[in-house]
CSV table of C-alpha atoms in Angstrom, one decimal:
chain,number,residue,atom,x,y,z
A,1,MET,CA,-24.1,-67.1,29.2
A,2,LEU,CA,-26.0,-63.9,28.3
A,3,LYS,CA,-28.9,-65.9,26.8
A,4,ALA,CA,-28.9,-68.2,29.9
A,5,ALA,CA,-29.2,-65.0,32.0
A,6,GLY,CA,-32.2,-63.9,29.9
A,7,ALA,CA,-30.5,-61.0,28.2
A,8,GLY,CA,-32.2,-60.1,24.9
A,9,ALA,CA,-34.1,-57.4,23.0
A,10,GLY,CA,-34.3,-54.1,24.8
A,11,ASP,CA,-31.4,-54.9,27.2
A,12,GLU,CA,-28.0,-53.2,27.3
A,13,VAL,CA,-24.7,-54.8,28.1
A,14,ILE,CA,-21.6,-52.7,28.9
A,15,VAL,CA,-18.5,-53.8,27.1
A,16,PRO,CA,-15.0,-52.3,26.2
A,17,ALA,CA,-14.4,-50.8,22.8
A,18,PHE,CA,-10.6,-51.3,23.2
A,19,GLY,CA,-10.1,-54.9,22.0
A,20,ASN,CA,-11.7,-57.6,19.9
A,21,VAL,CA,-15.0,-57.1,18.2
A,22,GLU,CA,-16.2,-60.6,19.2
A,23,VAL,CA,-17.4,-59.4,22.6
A,24,ALA,CA,-19.8,-56.8,21.0
A,25,GLU,CA,-20.8,-59.4,18.4
A,26,ALA,CA,-21.8,-61.9,21.2
A,27,VAL,CA,-24.0,-59.2,22.8
A,28,ALA,CA,-25.7,-58.5,19.5
A,29,LEU,CA,-26.2,-62.3,18.8
A,30,ALA,CA,-28.0,-62.5,22.2
A,31,GLY,CA,-30.3,-59.8,20.9
A,32,ALA,CA,-29.1,-57.1,23.3
A,33,THR,CA,-27.3,-53.8,22.6
A,34,PRO,CA,-23.6,-53.3,23.4
A,35,VAL,CA,-22.8,-50.1,25.2
A,36,PHE,CA,-19.2,-49.0,25.2
A,37,ALA,CA,-17.4,-47.7,28.3
A,38,ASP,CA,-13.9,-46.3,28.6
A,39,ILE,CA,-10.8,-48.1,29.9
A,40,ASP,CA,-8.4,-47.6,32.7
A,41,PRO,CA,-5.2,-46.3,31.0
A,42,ALA,CA,-2.9,-48.5,33.2
A,43,THR,CA,-4.7,-51.8,32.8
A,44,TYR,CA,-6.4,-51.3,29.4
A,45,CYS,CA,-9.5,-52.9,31.0
A,46,LEU,CA,-12.9,-51.4,31.7
A,47,ASP,CA,-12.7,-48.5,34.1
A,48,PRO,CA,-15.2,-49.1,37.0
A,49,ALA,CA,-16.1,-45.4,37.2
A,50,ALA,CA,-16.8,-45.3,33.4
A,51,VAL,CA,-18.9,-48.5,33.7
A,52,GLU,CA,-21.0,-46.9,36.5
A,53,ALA,CA,-21.5,-43.8,34.4
A,54,ALA,CA,-22.7,-45.9,31.5
A,55,VAL,CA,-25.4,-47.8,33.5
A,56,THR,CA,-29.0,-47.1,32.5
A,57,PRO,CA,-32.3,-48.7,33.5
A,58,GLU,CA,-31.9,-51.0,30.5
A,59,THR,CA,-28.5,-52.3,31.6
A,60,VAL,CA,-28.4,-55.9,32.6
A,61,ALA,CA,-24.8,-57.0,32.4
A,62,VAL,CA,-21.1,-56.0,32.1
A,63,ILE,CA,-18.6,-58.1,30.2
A,64,VAL,CA,-15.1,-57.5,31.6
A,65,VAL,CA,-12.1,-58.5,29.4
A,66,HIS,CA,-8.7,-58.9,30.9
A,67,ARG,CA,-6.0,-57.5,28.6
A,68,PHE,CA,-2.4,-58.3,27.8
A,69,GLY,CA,-1.9,-60.3,31.1
A,70,ARG,CA,-3.0,-57.4,33.4
A,71,PRO,CA,-6.3,-58.2,35.1
A,72,ALA,CA,-9.2,-55.8,35.4
A,73,ASP,CA,-10.2,-54.3,38.8
A,74,ILE,CA,-12.7,-57.1,39.5
A,75,PRO,CA,-13.6,-56.1,43.1
A,76,ARG,CA,-14.6,-52.6,42.1
A,77,LEU,CA,-16.5,-53.9,39.0
A,78,HIS,CA,-18.4,-56.4,41.0
A,79,GLY,CA,-19.2,-53.6,43.4
A,80,VAL,CA,-20.8,-51.7,40.5
A,81,GLY,CA,-22.7,-54.8,39.5
A,82,GLN,CA,-24.0,-55.3,43.1
A,83,ARG,CA,-25.1,-51.7,43.4
A,84,HIS,CA,-27.1,-51.9,40.2
A,85,GLY,CA,-28.1,-55.5,40.1
A,86,LEU,CA,-26.0,-56.4,37.1
A,87,LEU,CA,-24.5,-59.6,35.9
A,88,VAL,CA,-20.7,-59.3,35.7
A,89,LEU,CA,-19.1,-61.7,33.2
A,90,GLU,CA,-15.3,-62.1,32.7
A,91,GLN,CA,-13.4,-63.0,29.5
A,92,GLY,CA,-10.0,-64.2,30.6
A,93,GLU,CA,-6.8,-65.0,28.6
A,94,SER,CA,-5.2,-68.4,28.1
A,95,GLU,CA,-3.0,-69.1,31.1
A,96,ALA,CA,0.7,-69.9,30.4
A,97,PRO,CA,2.7,-72.3,32.7
A,98,TYR,CA,4.3,-70.6,35.7
A,99,ASP,CA,7.8,-71.0,34.4
A,100,GLU,CA,6.9,-69.3,31.1
A,101,ILE,CA,5.2,-66.4,33.1
A,102,ALA,CA,8.4,-66.0,35.2
A,103,GLN,CA,10.5,-65.8,32.1
A,104,ARG,CA,8.2,-63.2,30.5
A,105,ARG,CA,8.4,-61.2,33.7
A,106,GLU,CA,12.2,-61.3,33.6
A,107,ARG,CA,12.2,-60.0,30.0
A,108,ALA,CA,9.7,-57.3,30.9
A,109,ALA,CA,11.9,-56.2,33.8
A,110,TYR,CA,14.9,-56.1,31.4
A,111,LEU,CA,13.0,-53.8,29.1
A,112,ASP,CA,11.5,-51.7,31.9
A,113,ALA,CA,15.0,-50.9,33.2
A,114,ARG,CA,16.6,-50.0,29.8
A,115,LEU,CA,13.9,-48.5,27.5
A,116,ASN,CA,13.7,-44.8,27.3
A,117,GLY,CA,11.6,-42.6,25.0
A,118,VAL,CA,8.6,-44.8,25.4
A,119,TRP,CA,6.3,-45.3,28.3
A,120,THR,CA,6.6,-48.9,29.7
A,121,PRO,CA,3.6,-50.8,31.1
A,122,ASP,CA,2.4,-50.7,34.7
A,123,GLY,CA,3.4,-54.1,36.0
A,124,GLY,CA,1.1,-54.1,39.1
A,125,ASP,CA,-1.5,-56.7,40.1
A,126,GLY,CA,0.4,-59.8,39.0
A,127,HIS,CA,0.9,-58.8,35.4
A,128,THR,CA,1.8,-61.9,33.3
A,129,TYR,CA,2.9,-60.0,30.2
A,130,GLN,CA,0.9,-61.9,27.7
A,131,GLN,CA,1.9,-58.9,25.7
A,132,TYR,CA,4.4,-56.1,26.6
A,133,VAL,CA,2.6,-52.9,25.7
A,134,VAL,CA,4.3,-49.6,25.5
A,135,ARG,CA,3.1,-46.1,24.6
A,136,VAL,CA,4.9,-44.0,22.1
A,137,PRO,CA,4.7,-40.3,23.2
A,138,GLY,CA,4.2,-37.6,20.6
A,139,ASN,CA,1.3,-36.8,18.3
A,140,GLY,CA,-0.6,-40.0,18.5
A,141,ARG,CA,-1.0,-42.4,15.6
A,142,PRO,CA,1.3,-40.8,13.1
A,143,ASP,CA,4.3,-40.8,15.5
A,144,ARG,CA,3.4,-44.3,16.8
A,145,ASP,CA,3.2,-45.7,13.2
A,146,ALA,CA,6.4,-44.1,12.2
A,147,PHE,CA,8.1,-45.4,15.3
A,148,ALA,CA,6.8,-48.9,14.5
A,149,ARG,CA,8.1,-48.8,10.9
A,150,ALA,CA,11.5,-47.7,12.1
A,151,VAL,CA,11.8,-50.4,14.8
A,152,ARG,CA,10.7,-53.1,12.3
A,153,SER,CA,13.4,-52.0,9.9
A,154,LYS,CA,15.9,-52.9,12.6
A,155,GLY,CA,14.5,-56.5,12.8
A,156,VAL,CA,12.2,-56.0,15.8
A,157,ASP,CA,8.7,-57.6,15.6
A,158,CYS,CA,6.5,-54.9,17.0
A,159,ARG,CA,2.7,-54.7,16.5
A,160,VAL,CA,-0.2,-52.4,17.0
A,161,PRO,CA,-2.5,-54.3,19.5
A,162,VAL,CA,-5.8,-52.6,18.7
A,163,LYS,CA,-5.9,-50.9,15.3
A,164,THR,CA,-9.5,-49.7,15.4
A,165,PRO,CA,-11.7,-49.4,18.6
A,166,VAL,CA,-14.9,-51.3,18.2
A,167,HIS,CA,-17.1,-48.1,18.6
A,168,ARG,CA,-15.3,-46.8,15.4
A,169,MET,CA,-16.2,-50.0,13.3
A,170,PRO,CA,-19.1,-49.6,10.9
A,171,ALA,CA,-21.2,-52.4,12.4
A,172,PHE,CA,-21.0,-50.9,15.9
A,173,ARG,CA,-20.3,-47.2,15.3
A,174,ARG,CA,-21.3,-45.0,18.2
A,175,ASP,CA,-21.1,-41.3,18.9
A,176,VAL,CA,-19.6,-41.8,22.4
A,177,CYS,CA,-16.7,-40.1,24.2
A,178,LEU,CA,-14.0,-42.6,25.1
A,179,PRO,CA,-10.8,-40.6,25.5
A,180,GLU,CA,-8.6,-43.2,27.1
A,181,THR,CA,-9.7,-45.8,24.5
A,182,GLU,CA,-8.9,-43.4,21.7
A,183,ARG,CA,-5.6,-42.5,23.2
A,184,ALA,CA,-4.6,-46.1,23.8
A,185,ALA,CA,-5.5,-47.1,20.2
A,186,ASP,CA,-3.3,-44.2,18.9
A,187,GLU,CA,-0.3,-44.7,21.1
A,188,THR,CA,0.2,-48.3,22.0
A,189,LEU,CA,2.6,-50.8,20.5
A,190,THR,CA,3.6,-54.3,21.6
A,191,LEU,CA,7.2,-55.4,21.9
A,192,PRO,CA,8.4,-59.0,22.1
A,193,VAL,CA,8.9,-60.7,25.5
A,194,ASP,CA,8.7,-64.3,24.2
A,195,VAL,CA,10.6,-66.9,26.2
A,196,THR,CA,12.5,-67.8,23.1
A,197,LEU,CA,14.2,-64.4,22.9
A,198,THR,CA,18.0,-64.5,23.4
A,199,LYS,CA,19.9,-61.8,25.3
A,200,ARG,CA,21.2,-60.5,22.0
A,201,GLU,CA,17.7,-60.1,20.7
A,202,MET,CA,16.6,-58.3,23.8
A,203,GLN,CA,19.5,-55.9,23.4
A,204,ARG,CA,18.5,-55.3,19.8
A,205,ILE,CA,15.0,-54.3,20.9
A,206,VAL,CA,16.4,-51.8,23.4
A,207,SER,CA,18.9,-50.4,20.9
A,208,ALA,CA,16.2,-50.0,18.2
A,209,CYS,CA,13.8,-48.3,20.5
A,210,ASN,CA,16.2,-46.1,22.3
A,211,ALA,CA,17.7,-44.8,19.1
A,212,LEU,CA,14.3,-43.4,18.1
A,213,GLY,CA,12.8,-42.4,21.5
A,214,GLY,CA,14.7,-39.2,21.8
A,215,LEU,CA,13.4,-38.0,18.4
A,216,LEU,CA,9.8,-37.9,19.7
A,217,GLN,CA,8.6,-35.2,22.0
A,218,PRO,CA,5.3,-35.3,24.0
A,219,ALA,CA,2.5,-33.3,22.4
A,220,PHE,CA,1.4,-30.2,24.2
């Protein structure tokens, strides 16, 4: 799509650094330069204000990636595109059947109501909970990683969704300030909300997390 739009050498394309490297790779394969903008801490998608701040005369497009089942703020991002004459492309997620989404939302609501010691996701704007992403308060990555190890030892399959932001990877390393991206990479953890989970398994998730949550204190 970038090539079809004429993007190439000398052009810049704004992309998120919080997520998969494939988006930046696609920009590079088209011959353009990926420029990283920060994310909204609630959606984990590109922050429209950060995108607008990253626009230069060389910017030709923005690639918006929807994350974890929570859509980006497309109306505001299209507004940025219209003001600056930019192509706005979207990378969506695979859509699950309605009944599966409903069951994921039920499990997410169960966790929302019972988890303490972690920050639960913002469920606004039709969240489909492709992944249930929490934040572990404390001192960033060391506390998050210790929390993950302890929860896994209780039989809970938790994962770090983004281990290294793209702007920290050798091939795309940039000296750019992305505080929300860095914070999300250090604090986030996914917990299961699969439709196959039983009530007992959901209770195990809550028990494992709540037993640890009180041990972590927000950093000052």
